Amino acid sequence: MRKLKVAAYEMRHAVRDKLFRNNQPLAVNLRYAKYQAEVRKGWKPTGVSAGDTALAQQFHKDGYIVLPPPQTLDGDGLARQTDDAFAVPANRYTIMDGLFRMIDGVERIPSVADVFDAQMEQVLESYYQSHFKIFGIYFYRTLPTPSKPQSSFLWHLDNCPGPEIKLMVYLDNVVEDTGAFRLKKKSLSDDIRAKGFRNRSQIQRVQADLENGATTDVIEGPPGTRILFENGQVLHKATSPLREHRDVVTFVIIPSDVPWRAHFARNRHLLSTNAGACIDPWTDRPQHVGYGH
């Protein structure tokens, strides 16, 4: 019986992946298609430069772009605030050995939204051809650990609706041995998917492709370095630091019918606990709520 259930799951996943490039239910994918078409109707580009459009096109082509810290961002100050918050045990939730998530992170450090400067706003609006909004904001601390890599520390694609993307921002000076984020470009990720890779249980099918360092992009940078990536389309993985620790904040972004600042002001108190995918972009209904997802 279990083998039949597994076979049925794999078949359903394969069909959904072929149709939508994710394993979300049909209703969720159709809901997003209708929503995105609607919000694009009401959007008018304002202030989008040729450079912003070029970055958005590069993002769509490669599946990720890396932007330096905004000139107005106090990256070192943000790093100190994050360090102080994680130093208090009551402020952190243990996800697994060596990985912690800050409780009520954006409520403790609301200035983290300053990573969205004018350039980031215009690139995102050019990419979506609509406004955008933030569905989730998660602060993570990763420590050195001897534990075997699991979950997000293995190569994977997020199971999310197609329009969802993520912005990861370094809150430390990150280099290769202090937990630099790893990605594969979209074209290579597509090639690996074509070989049958859809989730972490299938890593052995494409082990050589995944572990090829020549095709892996290792992202290093100072506090405030911004990595914008299509988390459901490009293969990526977190990496445990070999020394010190790595602090990051990750934003989950989806299309919107209103500018992000207006949405952020109304919904900031929900953004630390929204979890999983947003399964209804009209109401921002989360798949899960809390820190253990």
PDB file of C-alpha atoms in Angstrom:
ATOM      1  CA  MET A   1       0.000   0.000   0.000  1.00  0.00           C
ATOM      2  CA  ARG A   2       2.780   2.419   0.891  1.00  0.00           C
ATOM      3  CA  LYS A   3       4.485   1.802  -2.458  1.00  0.00           C
ATOM      4  CA  LEU A   4       1.235   2.629  -4.252  1.00  0.00           C
ATOM      5  CA  LYS A   5       0.873   5.867  -2.289  1.00  0.00           C
ATOM      6  CA  VAL A   6       4.452   6.866  -3.071  1.00  0.00           C
ATOM      7  CA  ALA A   7       3.934   6.053  -6.765  1.00  0.00           C
ATOM      8  CA  ALA A   8       0.718   8.092  -6.849  1.00  0.00           C
ATOM      9  CA  TYR A   9       2.467  11.033  -5.168  1.00  0.00           C
ATOM     10  CA  GLU A  10       5.360  10.924  -7.611  1.00  0.00           C
ATOM     11  CA  MET A  11       2.984  10.792 -10.566  1.00  0.00           C
ATOM     12  CA  ARG A  12       0.972  13.740  -9.277  1.00  0.00           C
ATOM     13  CA  HIS A  13       4.166  15.692  -8.619  1.00  0.00           C
ATOM     14  CA  ALA A  14       5.460  14.947 -12.120  1.00  0.00           C
ATOM     15  CA  VAL A  15       2.224  16.191 -13.713  1.00  0.00           C
ATOM     16  CA  ARG A  16       2.128  19.356 -11.622  1.00  0.00           C
ATOM     17  CA  ASP A  17       5.802  19.999 -12.324  1.00  0.00           C
ATOM     18  CA  LYS A  18       5.265  19.680 -16.048  1.00  0.00           C
ATOM     19  CA  LEU A  19       2.240  21.989 -16.003  1.00  0.00           C
ATOM     20  CA  PHE A  20       3.266  24.562 -13.393  1.00  0.00           C
ATOM     21  CA  ARG A  21       6.905  23.856 -12.419  1.00  0.00           C
ATOM     22  CA  ASN A  22       5.869  23.327  -8.791  1.00  0.00           C
ATOM     23  CA  ASN A  23       3.915  20.853  -6.664  1.00  0.00           C
ATOM     24  CA  GLN A  24       1.195  23.230  -5.525  1.00  0.00           C
ATOM     25  CA  PRO A  25      -2.467  22.234  -6.028  1.00  0.00           C
ATOM     26  CA  LEU A  26      -4.210  23.123  -9.270  1.00  0.00           C
ATOM     27  CA  ALA A  27      -6.465  25.621  -7.478  1.00  0.00           C
ATOM     28  CA  VAL A  28      -3.492  27.558  -6.079  1.00  0.00           C
ATOM     29  CA  ASN A  29      -1.760  27.798  -9.453  1.00  0.00           C
ATOM     30  CA  LEU A  30      -4.929  28.930 -11.236  1.00  0.00           C
ATOM     31  CA  ARG A  31      -5.603  31.447  -8.459  1.00  0.00           C
ATOM     32  CA  TYR A  32      -2.151  32.995  -8.979  1.00  0.00           C
ATOM     33  CA  ALA A  33      -2.533  33.093 -12.761  1.00  0.00           C
ATOM     34  CA  LYS A  34      -5.802  35.005 -12.437  1.00  0.00           C
ATOM     35  CA  TYR A  35      -4.442  37.287  -9.718  1.00  0.00           C
ATOM     36  CA  GLN A  36      -1.290  38.192 -11.616  1.00  0.00           C
ATOM     37  CA  ALA A  37      -3.288  38.997 -14.755  1.00  0.00           C
ATOM     38  CA  GLU A  38      -5.575  41.260 -12.719  1.00  0.00           C
ATOM     39  CA  VAL A  39      -2.864  43.204 -10.874  1.00  0.00           C
ATOM     40  CA  ARG A  40      -0.964  43.865 -14.083  1.00  0.00           C
ATOM     41  CA  LYS A  41      -3.987  45.641 -15.530  1.00  0.00           C
ATOM     42  CA  GLY A  42      -3.885  48.335 -12.873  1.00  0.00           C
ATOM     43  CA  TRP A  43      -0.120  48.939 -12.861  1.00  0.00           C
ATOM     44  CA  LYS A  44       1.606  51.812 -14.651  1.00  0.00           C
ATOM     45  CA  PRO A  45       5.402  52.024 -14.764  1.00  0.00           C
ATOM     46  CA  THR A  46       6.788  55.131 -13.079  1.00  0.00           C
ATOM     47  CA  GLY A  47      10.485  55.866 -12.884  1.00  0.00           C
ATOM     48  CA  VAL A  48      11.669  52.513 -14.275  1.00  0.00           C
ATOM     49  CA  SER A  49      15.002  53.224 -15.960  1.00  0.00           C
ATOM     50  CA  ALA A  50      16.644  51.303 -18.773  1.00  0.00           C
ATOM     51  CA  GLY A  51      19.151  49.999 -16.226  1.00  0.00           C
ATOM     52  CA  ASP A  52      16.359  48.711 -13.981  1.00  0.00           C
ATOM     53  CA  THR A  53      14.738  46.976 -16.943  1.00  0.00           C
ATOM     54  CA  ALA A  54      18.060  45.379 -17.913  1.00  0.00           C
ATOM     55  CA  LEU A  55      18.538  44.048 -14.362  1.00  0.00           C
ATOM     56  CA  ALA A  56      14.995  42.654 -14.361  1.00  0.00           C
ATOM     57  CA  GLN A  57      15.683  40.929 -17.674  1.00  0.00           C
ATOM     58  CA  GLN A  58      18.920  39.475 -16.340  1.00  0.00           C
ATOM     59  CA  PHE A  59      17.058  38.272 -13.256  1.00  0.00           C
ATOM     60  CA  HIS A  60      14.467  36.536 -15.422  1.00  0.00           C
ATOM     61  CA  LYS A  61      17.160  34.964 -17.620  1.00  0.00           C
ATOM     62  CA  ASP A  62      19.573  33.707 -14.938  1.00  0.00           C
ATOM     63  CA  GLY A  63      17.064  33.204 -12.128  1.00  0.00           C
ATOM     64  CA  TYR A  64      18.992  35.438  -9.753  1.00  0.00           C
ATOM     65  CA  ILE A  65      20.922  38.682  -9.454  1.00  0.00           C
ATOM     66  CA  VAL A  66      23.198  40.043  -6.739  1.00  0.00           C
ATOM     67  CA  LEU A  67      22.975  43.708  -5.767  1.00  0.00           C
ATOM     68  CA  PRO A  68      25.340  45.592  -3.447  1.00  0.00           C
ATOM     69  CA  PRO A  69      24.085  47.121  -0.194  1.00  0.00           C
ATOM     70  CA  PRO A  70      21.964  50.256  -0.692  1.00  0.00           C
ATOM     71  CA  GLN A  71      24.044  53.394  -0.236  1.00  0.00           C
ATOM     72  CA  THR A  72      21.735  54.621   2.518  1.00  0.00           C
ATOM     73  CA  LEU A  73      21.710  51.329   4.456  1.00  0.00           C
ATOM     74  CA  ASP A  74      23.636  51.127   7.718  1.00  0.00           C
ATOM     75  CA  GLY A  75      24.719  47.521   7.168  1.00  0.00           C
ATOM     76  CA  ASP A  76      27.003  47.400  10.192  1.00  0.00           C
ATOM     77  CA  GLY A  77      24.279  48.853  12.409  1.00  0.00           C
ATOM     78  CA  LEU A  78      21.789  46.305  11.120  1.00  0.00           C
ATOM     79  CA  ALA A  79      24.303  43.540  11.831  1.00  0.00           C
ATOM     80  CA  ARG A  80      24.724  44.784  15.423  1.00  0.00           C
ATOM     81  CA  GLN A  81      20.962  44.881  15.999  1.00  0.00           C
ATOM     82  CA  THR A  82      20.646  41.339  14.678  1.00  0.00           C
ATOM     83  CA  ASP A  83      23.534  40.156  16.839  1.00  0.00           C
ATOM     84  CA  ASP A  84      21.987  41.722  19.942  1.00  0.00           C
ATOM     85  CA  ALA A  85      18.590  40.144  19.243  1.00  0.00           C
ATOM     86  CA  PHE A  86      19.982  36.648  18.649  1.00  0.00           C
ATOM     87  CA  ALA A  87      22.061  36.927  21.850  1.00  0.00           C
ATOM     88  CA  VAL A  88      18.837  36.660  23.900  1.00  0.00           C
ATOM     89  CA  PRO A  89      17.687  33.001  24.032  1.00  0.00           C
ATOM     90  CA  ALA A  90      14.014  33.992  24.310  1.00  0.00           C
ATOM     91  CA  ASN A  91      14.267  35.764  20.949  1.00  0.00           C
ATOM     92  CA  ARG A  92      15.204  32.710  18.920  1.00  0.00           C
ATOM     93  CA  TYR A  93      13.503  29.509  17.784  1.00  0.00           C
ATOM     94  CA  THR A  94      15.655  26.423  17.182  1.00  0.00           C
ATOM     95  CA  ILE A  95      14.882  24.916  13.774  1.00  0.00           C
ATOM     96  CA  MET A  96      17.596  22.266  13.868  1.00  0.00           C
ATOM     97  CA  ASP A  97      21.130  21.781  15.132  1.00  0.00           C
ATOM     98  CA  GLY A  98      23.030  24.939  14.221  1.00  0.00           C
ATOM     99  CA  LEU A  99      20.071  26.857  12.743  1.00  0.00           C
ATOM    100  CA  PHE A 100      17.933  29.430  14.542  1.00  0.00           C
ATOM    101  CA  ARG A 101      15.133  31.759  13.503  1.00  0.00           C
ATOM    102  CA  MET A 102      14.424  35.070  15.214  1.00  0.00           C
ATOM    103  CA  ILE A 103      11.017  35.381  16.857  1.00  0.00           C
ATOM    104  CA  ASP A 104       9.125  38.500  15.734  1.00  0.00           C
ATOM    105  CA  GLY A 105      12.176  39.567  13.747  1.00  0.00           C
ATOM    106  CA  VAL A 106      10.676  42.451  11.780  1.00  0.00           C
ATOM    107  CA  GLU A 107       8.959  43.771  14.903  1.00  0.00           C
ATOM    108  CA  ARG A 108      12.332  43.897  16.653  1.00  0.00           C
ATOM    109  CA  ILE A 109      14.208  45.327  13.650  1.00  0.00           C
ATOM    110  CA  PRO A 110      11.689  47.140  11.392  1.00  0.00           C
ATOM    111  CA  SER A 111      14.494  49.115   9.734  1.00  0.00           C
ATOM    112  CA  VAL A 112      15.413  45.931   7.832  1.00  0.00           C
ATOM    113  CA  ALA A 113      12.906  47.099   5.216  1.00  0.00           C
ATOM    114  CA  ASP A 114      15.477  49.739   4.223  1.00  0.00           C
ATOM    115  CA  VAL A 115      17.076  47.112   1.969  1.00  0.00           C
ATOM    116  CA  PHE A 116      14.282  47.983  -0.490  1.00  0.00           C
ATOM    117  CA  ASP A 117      15.754  51.100  -2.055  1.00  0.00           C
ATOM    118  CA  ALA A 118      14.471  52.784  -5.212  1.00  0.00           C
ATOM    119  CA  GLN A 119      16.538  50.507  -7.458  1.00  0.00           C
ATOM    120  CA  MET A 120      15.184  47.342  -5.845  1.00  0.00           C
ATOM    121  CA  GLU A 121      11.624  48.642  -6.110  1.00  0.00           C
ATOM    122  CA  GLN A 122      11.974  49.425  -9.801  1.00  0.00           C
ATOM    123  CA  VAL A 123      13.694  46.148 -10.654  1.00  0.00           C
ATOM    124  CA  LEU A 124      10.928  44.194  -8.933  1.00  0.00           C
ATOM    125  CA  GLU A 125       8.135  46.175 -10.572  1.00  0.00           C
ATOM    126  CA  SER A 126       9.803  45.791 -13.970  1.00  0.00           C
ATOM    127  CA  TYR A 127      10.151  42.059 -13.349  1.00  0.00           C
ATOM    128  CA  TYR A 128       6.528  41.564 -12.278  1.00  0.00           C
ATOM    129  CA  GLN A 129       4.992  44.265 -14.498  1.00  0.00           C
ATOM    130  CA  SER A 130       2.966  45.097 -11.406  1.00  0.00           C
ATOM    131  CA  HIS A 131       3.380  46.201  -7.828  1.00  0.00           C
ATOM    132  CA  PHE A 132       4.808  43.673  -5.371  1.00  0.00           C
ATOM    133  CA  LYS A 133       4.357  42.888  -1.678  1.00  0.00           C
ATOM    134  CA  ILE A 134       6.227  41.121   1.088  1.00  0.00           C
ATOM    135  CA  PHE A 135       4.541  37.959   2.368  1.00  0.00           C
ATOM    136  CA  GLY A 136       7.173  36.862   4.891  1.00  0.00           C
ATOM    137  CA  ILE A 137      10.329  38.151   6.619  1.00  0.00           C
ATOM    138  CA  TYR A 138      12.589  35.632   8.360  1.00  0.00           C
ATOM    139  CA  PHE A 139      15.862  36.250  10.209  1.00  0.00           C
ATOM    140  CA  TYR A 140      18.177  33.223  10.433  1.00  0.00           C
ATOM    141  CA  ARG A 141      21.399  32.506  12.290  1.00  0.00           C
ATOM    142  CA  THR A 142      23.538  29.560  11.182  1.00  0.00           C
ATOM    143  CA  LEU A 143      26.356  28.188  13.333  1.00  0.00           C
ATOM    144  CA  PRO A 144      29.094  25.651  12.563  1.00  0.00           C
ATOM    145  CA  THR A 145      27.787  22.135  13.147  1.00  0.00           C
ATOM    146  CA  PRO A 146      29.109  18.604  12.587  1.00  0.00           C
ATOM    147  CA  SER A 147      25.612  17.401  11.725  1.00  0.00           C
ATOM    148  CA  LYS A 148      24.992  15.900   8.298  1.00  0.00           C
ATOM    149  CA  PRO A 149      23.421  18.458   5.905  1.00  0.00           C
ATOM    150  CA  GLN A 150      19.646  18.245   5.675  1.00  0.00           C
ATOM    151  CA  SER A 151      16.609  20.247   4.585  1.00  0.00           C
ATOM    152  CA  SER A 152      17.661  23.659   3.190  1.00  0.00           C
ATOM    153  CA  PHE A 153      21.337  22.665   3.433  1.00  0.00           C
ATOM    154  CA  LEU A 154      20.810  20.222   0.544  1.00  0.00           C
ATOM    155  CA  TRP A 155      20.360  21.299  -3.067  1.00  0.00           C
ATOM    156  CA  HIS A 156      16.679  21.944  -3.646  1.00  0.00           C
ATOM    157  CA  LEU A 157      13.934  23.949  -5.310  1.00  0.00           C
ATOM    158  CA  ASP A 158      11.242  25.527  -3.144  1.00  0.00           C
ATOM    159  CA  ASN A 159       7.719  24.223  -3.682  1.00  0.00           C
ATOM    160  CA  CYS A 160       6.015  27.559  -4.227  1.00  0.00           C
ATOM    161  CA  PRO A 161       3.640  29.229  -6.689  1.00  0.00           C
ATOM    162  CA  GLY A 162       5.437  30.431  -9.808  1.00  0.00           C
ATOM    163  CA  PRO A 163       5.347  34.181  -9.086  1.00  0.00           C
ATOM    164  CA  GLU A 164       6.943  33.803  -5.642  1.00  0.00           C
ATOM    165  CA  ILE A 165      10.564  34.916  -5.354  1.00  0.00           C
ATOM    166  CA  LYS A 166      12.931  35.537  -2.462  1.00  0.00           C
ATOM    167  CA  LEU A 167      15.351  38.234  -1.448  1.00  0.00           C
ATOM    168  CA  MET A 168      18.168  37.128   0.856  1.00  0.00           C
ATOM    169  CA  VAL A 169      20.235  39.818   2.567  1.00  0.00           C
ATOM    170  CA  TYR A 170      23.511  39.162   4.366  1.00  0.00           C
ATOM    171  CA  LEU A 171      23.757  40.614   7.862  1.00  0.00           C
ATOM    172  CA  ASP A 172      27.415  39.634   8.272  1.00  0.00           C
ATOM    173  CA  ASN A 173      30.500  39.817   6.122  1.00  0.00           C
ATOM    174  CA  VAL A 174      30.037  36.485   4.322  1.00  0.00           C
ATOM    175  CA  VAL A 175      32.768  34.562   2.504  1.00  0.00           C
ATOM    176  CA  GLU A 176      32.986  30.987   1.275  1.00  0.00           C
ATOM    177  CA  ASP A 177      33.873  29.414   4.616  1.00  0.00           C
ATOM    178  CA  THR A 178      31.418  31.473   6.685  1.00  0.00           C
ATOM    179  CA  GLY A 179      28.281  30.136   5.004  1.00  0.00           C
ATOM    180  CA  ALA A 180      28.126  31.754   1.559  1.00  0.00           C
ATOM    181  CA  PHE A 181      24.872  30.974  -0.276  1.00  0.00           C
ATOM    182  CA  ARG A 182      25.100  28.639  -3.296  1.00  0.00           C
ATOM    183  CA  LEU A 183      23.032  28.706  -6.499  1.00  0.00           C
ATOM    184  CA  LYS A 184      22.902  27.222  -9.997  1.00  0.00           C
ATOM    185  CA  LYS A 185      21.812  29.392 -12.913  1.00  0.00           C
ATOM    186  CA  LYS A 186      18.315  28.810 -14.260  1.00  0.00           C
ATOM    187  CA  SER A 187      19.434  27.153 -17.508  1.00  0.00           C
ATOM    188  CA  LEU A 188      21.489  24.596 -15.601  1.00  0.00           C
ATOM    189  CA  SER A 189      18.712  24.106 -13.058  1.00  0.00           C
ATOM    190  CA  ASP A 190      16.366  23.382 -15.969  1.00  0.00           C
ATOM    191  CA  ASP A 191      18.783  20.781 -17.329  1.00  0.00           C
ATOM    192  CA  ILE A 192      18.963  19.045 -13.954  1.00  0.00           C
ATOM    193  CA  ARG A 193      15.174  19.114 -13.593  1.00  0.00           C
ATOM    194  CA  ALA A 194      14.916  17.492 -17.020  1.00  0.00           C
ATOM    195  CA  LYS A 195      16.908  14.556 -15.636  1.00  0.00           C
ATOM    196  CA  GLY A 196      14.140  13.882 -13.128  1.00  0.00           C
ATOM    197  CA  PHE A 197      15.199  15.953 -10.130  1.00  0.00           C
ATOM    198  CA  ARG A 198      12.228  17.497  -8.329  1.00  0.00           C
ATOM    199  CA  ASN A 199      12.976  17.149  -4.608  1.00  0.00           C
ATOM    200  CA  ARG A 200      15.713  16.269  -2.119  1.00  0.00           C
ATOM    201  CA  SER A 201      14.866  12.555  -2.142  1.00  0.00           C
ATOM    202  CA  GLN A 202      16.083  12.392  -5.760  1.00  0.00           C
ATOM    203  CA  ILE A 203      19.525  13.916  -5.200  1.00  0.00           C
ATOM    204  CA  GLN A 204      21.361  10.682  -6.048  1.00  0.00           C
ATOM    205  CA  ARG A 205      19.969  10.798  -9.594  1.00  0.00           C
ATOM    206  CA  VAL A 206      21.938  13.961 -10.332  1.00  0.00           C
ATOM    207  CA  GLN A 207      24.615  13.967  -7.623  1.00  0.00           C
ATOM    208  CA  ALA A 208      27.479  14.724 -10.010  1.00  0.00           C
ATOM    209  CA  ASP A 209      25.637  17.673 -11.566  1.00  0.00           C
ATOM    210  CA  LEU A 210      24.763  19.140  -8.189  1.00  0.00           C
ATOM    211  CA  GLU A 211      28.247  18.805  -6.715  1.00  0.00           C
ATOM    212  CA  ASN A 212      30.024  20.259  -9.749  1.00  0.00           C
ATOM    213  CA  GLY A 213      31.806  23.280  -8.290  1.00  0.00           C
ATOM    214  CA  ALA A 214      32.451  24.756 -11.729  1.00  0.00           C
ATOM    215  CA  THR A 215      28.704  25.359 -12.218  1.00  0.00           C
ATOM    216  CA  THR A 216      28.019  26.519  -8.668  1.00  0.00           C
ATOM    217  CA  ASP A 217      27.905  30.238  -7.937  1.00  0.00           C
ATOM    218  CA  VAL A 218      29.125  31.066  -4.419  1.00  0.00           C
ATOM    219  CA  ILE A 219      27.851  34.463  -3.275  1.00  0.00           C
ATOM    220  CA  GLU A 220      30.162  36.458  -1.007  1.00  0.00           C
ATOM    221  CA  GLY A 221      29.634  39.995   0.258  1.00  0.00           C
ATOM    222  CA  PRO A 222      29.489  42.504   3.117  1.00  0.00           C
ATOM    223  CA  PRO A 223      26.457  43.206   5.334  1.00  0.00           C
ATOM    224  CA  GLY A 224      23.591  44.411   3.163  1.00  0.00           C
ATOM    225  CA  THR A 225      24.515  42.311   0.108  1.00  0.00           C
ATOM    226  CA  ARG A 226      21.222  41.408  -1.606  1.00  0.00           C
ATOM    227  CA  ILE A 227      20.552  38.164  -3.473  1.00  0.00           C
ATOM    228  CA  LEU A 228      17.297  38.176  -5.419  1.00  0.00           C
ATOM    229  CA  PHE A 229      16.401  34.714  -6.688  1.00  0.00           C
ATOM    230  CA  GLU A 230      13.577  32.656  -8.182  1.00  0.00           C
ATOM    231  CA  ASN A 231      13.442  30.138  -5.364  1.00  0.00           C
ATOM    232  CA  GLY A 232      11.154  27.736  -7.203  1.00  0.00           C
ATOM    233  CA  GLN A 233      13.192  27.814 -10.414  1.00  0.00           C
ATOM    234  CA  VAL A 234      16.884  27.906  -9.506  1.00  0.00           C
ATOM    235  CA  LEU A 235      18.622  25.231  -7.478  1.00  0.00           C
ATOM    236  CA  HIS A 236      20.069  26.623  -4.276  1.00  0.00           C
ATOM    237  CA  LYS A 237      21.243  25.634  -0.836  1.00  0.00           C
ATOM    238  CA  ALA A 238      22.306  27.125   2.459  1.00  0.00           C
ATOM    239  CA  THR A 239      25.768  26.242   3.753  1.00  0.00           C
ATOM    240  CA  SER A 240      26.892  25.887   7.361  1.00  0.00           C
ATOM    241  CA  PRO A 241      29.806  28.154   8.238  1.00  0.00           C
ATOM    242  CA  LEU A 242      33.095  26.510   9.134  1.00  0.00           C
ATOM    243  CA  ARG A 243      33.802  29.346  11.555  1.00  0.00           C
ATOM    244  CA  GLU A 244      31.959  32.224  13.218  1.00  0.00           C
ATOM    245  CA  HIS A 245      28.266  32.442  12.288  1.00  0.00           C
ATOM    246  CA  ARG A 246      26.136  33.614   9.387  1.00  0.00           C
ATOM    247  CA  ASP A 247      23.130  35.888   9.877  1.00  0.00           C
ATOM    248  CA  VAL A 248      20.711  36.593   7.031  1.00  0.00           C
ATOM    249  CA  VAL A 249      17.215  37.911   6.535  1.00  0.00           C
ATOM    250  CA  THR A 250      15.000  36.440   3.836  1.00  0.00           C
ATOM    251  CA  PHE A 251      11.985  38.154   2.295  1.00  0.00           C
ATOM    252  CA  VAL A 252       9.270  36.235   0.452  1.00  0.00           C
ATOM    253  CA  ILE A 253       7.885  38.401  -2.352  1.00  0.00           C
ATOM    254  CA  ILE A 254       4.784  38.039  -4.543  1.00  0.00           C
ATOM    255  CA  PRO A 255       2.874  40.315  -6.970  1.00  0.00           C
ATOM    256  CA  SER A 256       0.471  42.901  -5.561  1.00  0.00           C
ATOM    257  CA  ASP A 257      -2.308  45.281  -6.547  1.00  0.00           C
ATOM    258  CA  VAL A 258      -0.947  47.982  -4.203  1.00  0.00           C
ATOM    259  CA  PRO A 259       2.564  49.399  -3.617  1.00  0.00           C
ATOM    260  CA  TRP A 260       4.635  47.395  -1.165  1.00  0.00           C
ATOM    261  CA  ARG A 261       4.993  50.135   1.440  1.00  0.00           C
ATOM    262  CA  ALA A 262       1.228  50.445   1.917  1.00  0.00           C
ATOM    263  CA  HIS A 263       0.901  46.676   2.258  1.00  0.00           C
ATOM    264  CA  PHE A 264       3.889  46.503   4.639  1.00  0.00           C
ATOM    265  CA  ALA A 265       2.433  49.167   6.925  1.00  0.00           C
ATOM    266  CA  ARG A 266      -0.827  47.222   7.276  1.00  0.00           C
ATOM    267  CA  ASN A 267       0.642  43.715   7.541  1.00  0.00           C
ATOM    268  CA  ARG A 268       4.048  44.033   9.232  1.00  0.00           C
ATOM    269  CA  HIS A 269       2.822  42.244  12.377  1.00  0.00           C
ATOM    270  CA  LEU A 270       2.045  39.102  10.336  1.00  0.00           C
ATOM    271  CA  LEU A 271       5.229  38.823   8.308  1.00  0.00           C
ATOM    272  CA  SER A 272       7.358  36.992  10.891  1.00  0.00           C
ATOM    273  CA  THR A 273       4.830  34.163  11.337  1.00  0.00           C
ATOM    274  CA  ASN A 274       3.466  33.697   7.816  1.00  0.00           C
ATOM    275  CA  ALA A 275       4.978  30.364   6.757  1.00  0.00           C
ATOM    276  CA  GLY A 276       5.029  28.077   3.764  1.00  0.00           C
ATOM    277  CA  ALA A 277       3.538  29.478   0.580  1.00  0.00           C
ATOM    278  CA  CYS A 278       0.955  32.199   0.277  1.00  0.00           C
ATOM    279  CA  ILE A 279      -1.921  30.081  -1.053  1.00  0.00           C
ATOM    280  CA  ASP A 280      -4.274  32.987  -1.773  1.00  0.00           C
ATOM    281  CA  PRO A 281      -2.614  36.182  -3.053  1.00  0.00           C
ATOM    282  CA  TRP A 282      -5.887  38.127  -2.767  1.00  0.00           C
ATOM    283  CA  THR A 283      -6.145  37.571   1.003  1.00  0.00           C
ATOM    284  CA  ASP A 284      -2.480  36.724   1.813  1.00  0.00           C
ATOM    285  CA  ARG A 285      -3.634  33.452   3.379  1.00  0.00           C
ATOM    286  CA  PRO A 286      -0.549  31.480   4.473  1.00  0.00           C
ATOM    287  CA  GLN A 287      -0.081  27.748   4.103  1.00  0.00           C
ATOM    288  CA  HIS A 288       1.132  27.656   7.722  1.00  0.00           C
ATOM    289  CA  VAL A 289       1.522  30.021  10.662  1.00  0.00           C
ATOM    290  CA  GLY A 290       4.386  29.932  13.136  1.00  0.00           C
ATOM    291  CA  TYR A 291       8.078  29.114  13.314  1.00  0.00           C
ATOM    292  CA  GLY A 292       8.262  25.340  12.927  1.00  0.00           C
ATOM    293  CA  HIS A 293       7.568  25.206   9.182  1.00  0.00           C
TER     294      HIS A 293
END
